[in-house]
Amino acid sequence: MALAVVLTAEPMNALDGSVVYTALPSIQADTGSSAAALQRIHAAYALTFALGLATGGRLGDLYGRTRAFLLGTGVFTAASLLCGLAADPGLR
């Protein structure tokens, strides 16, 4: 079961990273972002991922891996929706 979860989660991570990198030029064109703002967006994504990975692992140990995985998926979905609705890079 753990293998199935890992094999499901890893492609989600790769896909999400690809989406972020692919979307940066569109974000720049749509919002008029500077190169520095795009770097901050990229850094914020990487930092959030790293912090979520460590925290999610600990929460999985405490409250159960399935519950932590489902909670993480829900938080990721909500955060992605909010980022998609942001009007400028300061809100992303």
PDB file of C-alpha atoms in Angstrom:
ATOM      1  CA  MET A   1       0.000   0.000   0.000  1.00  0.00           C
ATOM      2  CA  ALA A   2       2.832   2.387   0.842  1.00  0.00           C
ATOM      3  CA  LEU A   3       4.411   1.716  -2.538  1.00  0.00           C
ATOM      4  CA  ALA A   4       1.142   2.627  -4.274  1.00  0.00           C
ATOM      5  CA  VAL A   5       0.975   5.916  -2.374  1.00  0.00           C
ATOM      6  CA  VAL A   6       4.576   6.802  -3.218  1.00  0.00           C
ATOM      7  CA  LEU A   7       4.094   5.856  -6.861  1.00  0.00           C
ATOM      8  CA  THR A   8       1.022   8.110  -6.954  1.00  0.00           C
ATOM      9  CA  ALA A   9       2.613  11.036  -5.122  1.00  0.00           C
ATOM     10  CA  GLU A  10       5.881  11.208  -7.069  1.00  0.00           C
ATOM     11  CA  PRO A  11       4.301  11.853 -10.496  1.00  0.00           C
ATOM     12  CA  MET A  12       2.124  14.523  -8.833  1.00  0.00           C
ATOM     13  CA  ASN A  13       5.312  16.214  -7.619  1.00  0.00           C
ATOM     14  CA  ALA A  14       6.979  16.017 -11.024  1.00  0.00           C
ATOM     15  CA  LEU A  15       3.852  17.298 -12.753  1.00  0.00           C
ATOM     16  CA  ASP A  16       3.488  20.176 -10.307  1.00  0.00           C
ATOM     17  CA  GLY A  17       7.111  21.227 -10.789  1.00  0.00           C
ATOM     18  CA  SER A  18       6.666  21.127 -14.548  1.00  0.00           C
ATOM     19  CA  VAL A  19       3.504  23.216 -14.321  1.00  0.00           C
ATOM     20  CA  VAL A  20       5.247  25.873 -12.231  1.00  0.00           C
ATOM     21  CA  TYR A  21       8.221  26.105 -14.572  1.00  0.00           C
ATOM     22  CA  THR A  22       6.030  26.102 -17.658  1.00  0.00           C
ATOM     23  CA  ALA A  23       3.704  28.751 -16.248  1.00  0.00           C
ATOM     24  CA  LEU A  24       6.413  31.298 -15.369  1.00  0.00           C
ATOM     25  CA  PRO A  25       6.504  32.958 -18.829  1.00  0.00           C
ATOM     26  CA  SER A  26       2.699  33.208 -18.843  1.00  0.00           C
ATOM     27  CA  ILE A  27       2.718  34.647 -15.335  1.00  0.00           C
ATOM     28  CA  GLN A  28       5.254  37.224 -16.459  1.00  0.00           C
ATOM     29  CA  ALA A  29       3.240  38.173 -19.555  1.00  0.00           C
ATOM     30  CA  ASP A  30      -0.143  38.294 -17.788  1.00  0.00           C
ATOM     31  CA  THR A  31       0.931  40.199 -14.702  1.00  0.00           C
ATOM     32  CA  GLY A  32       3.881  42.236 -15.951  1.00  0.00           C
ATOM     33  CA  SER A  33       6.189  40.558 -13.433  1.00  0.00           C
ATOM     34  CA  SER A  34       9.859  41.344 -13.305  1.00  0.00           C
ATOM     35  CA  ALA A  35      12.541  38.671 -13.444  1.00  0.00           C
ATOM     36  CA  ALA A  36      13.051  39.153  -9.699  1.00  0.00           C
ATOM     37  CA  ALA A  37       9.348  38.467  -9.043  1.00  0.00           C
ATOM     38  CA  LEU A  38       9.567  35.261 -11.080  1.00  0.00           C
ATOM     39  CA  GLN A  39      12.574  34.181  -9.038  1.00  0.00           C
ATOM     40  CA  ARG A  40      10.627  34.836  -5.836  1.00  0.00           C
ATOM     41  CA  ILE A  41       7.712  32.765  -7.152  1.00  0.00           C
ATOM     42  CA  HIS A  42      10.067  29.905  -7.984  1.00  0.00           C
ATOM     43  CA  ALA A  43      11.853  30.145  -4.618  1.00  0.00           C
ATOM     44  CA  ALA A  44       8.559  30.305  -2.713  1.00  0.00           C
ATOM     45  CA  TYR A  45       7.381  27.140  -4.465  1.00  0.00           C
ATOM     46  CA  ALA A  46      10.612  25.254  -3.667  1.00  0.00           C
ATOM     47  CA  LEU A  47      10.660  26.428  -0.040  1.00  0.00           C
ATOM     48  CA  THR A  48       7.009  25.569   0.510  1.00  0.00           C
ATOM     49  CA  PHE A  49       7.532  22.127  -1.001  1.00  0.00           C
ATOM     50  CA  ALA A  50      10.544  21.425   1.222  1.00  0.00           C
ATOM     51  CA  LEU A  51       8.799  22.613   4.390  1.00  0.00           C
ATOM     52  CA  GLY A  52       5.661  20.671   3.528  1.00  0.00           C
ATOM     53  CA  LEU A  53       7.644  17.513   2.878  1.00  0.00           C
ATOM     54  CA  ALA A  54       9.331  17.539   6.290  1.00  0.00           C
ATOM     55  CA  THR A  55       6.197  18.606   8.154  1.00  0.00           C
ATOM     56  CA  GLY A  56       3.992  16.156   6.258  1.00  0.00           C
ATOM     57  CA  GLY A  57       6.304  13.276   7.121  1.00  0.00           C
ATOM     58  CA  ARG A  58       6.130  14.094  10.812  1.00  0.00           C
ATOM     59  CA  LEU A  59       2.356  14.564  10.727  1.00  0.00           C
ATOM     60  CA  GLY A  60       2.069  11.234   8.928  1.00  0.00           C
ATOM     61  CA  ASP A  61       3.971   9.569  11.757  1.00  0.00           C
ATOM     62  CA  LEU A  62       1.741  11.189  14.369  1.00  0.00           C
ATOM     63  CA  TYR A  63      -1.715  10.976  12.783  1.00  0.00           C
ATOM     64  CA  GLY A  64      -1.437   8.335  10.094  1.00  0.00           C
ATOM     65  CA  ARG A  65       0.025   8.477   6.637  1.00  0.00           C
ATOM     66  CA  THR A  66      -3.262   8.222   4.762  1.00  0.00           C
ATOM     67  CA  ARG A  67      -4.814  11.079   6.695  1.00  0.00           C
ATOM     68  CA  ALA A  68      -1.696  13.244   6.236  1.00  0.00           C
ATOM     69  CA  PHE A  69      -1.569  12.449   2.506  1.00  0.00           C
ATOM     70  CA  LEU A  70      -5.230  13.345   2.003  1.00  0.00           C
ATOM     71  CA  LEU A  71      -4.841  16.534   4.050  1.00  0.00           C
ATOM     72  CA  GLY A  72      -1.747  17.497   2.062  1.00  0.00           C
ATOM     73  CA  THR A  73      -3.530  16.865  -1.224  1.00  0.00           C
ATOM     74  CA  GLY A  74      -6.433  19.048  -0.087  1.00  0.00           C
ATOM     75  CA  VAL A  75      -4.158  21.873   1.048  1.00  0.00           C
ATOM     76  CA  PHE A  76      -2.204  21.669  -2.213  1.00  0.00           C
ATOM     77  CA  THR A  77      -5.424  21.852  -4.248  1.00  0.00           C
ATOM     78  CA  ALA A  78      -6.706  24.852  -2.291  1.00  0.00           C
ATOM     79  CA  ALA A  79      -3.359  26.665  -2.536  1.00  0.00           C
ATOM     80  CA  SER A  80      -3.197  26.004  -6.287  1.00  0.00           C
ATOM     81  CA  LEU A  81      -6.677  27.453  -6.704  1.00  0.00           C
ATOM     82  CA  LEU A  82      -5.750  30.577  -4.737  1.00  0.00           C
ATOM     83  CA  CYS A  83      -2.561  31.022  -6.776  1.00  0.00           C
ATOM     84  CA  GLY A  84      -4.543  30.700  -9.966  1.00  0.00           C
ATOM     85  CA  LEU A  85      -6.920  33.441  -8.809  1.00  0.00           C
ATOM     86  CA  ALA A  86      -4.132  35.860  -7.805  1.00  0.00           C
ATOM     87  CA  ALA A  87      -4.139  39.118  -9.750  1.00  0.00           C
ATOM     88  CA  ASP A  88      -0.440  39.959  -9.424  1.00  0.00           C
ATOM     89  CA  PRO A  89       2.826  38.330  -8.318  1.00  0.00           C
ATOM     90  CA  GLY A  90       2.598  39.858  -4.854  1.00  0.00           C
ATOM     91  CA  LEU A  91      -0.394  37.650  -4.160  1.00  0.00           C
ATOM     92  CA  ARG A  92       1.127  34.423  -5.519  1.00  0.00           C
TER      93      ARG A  92
END
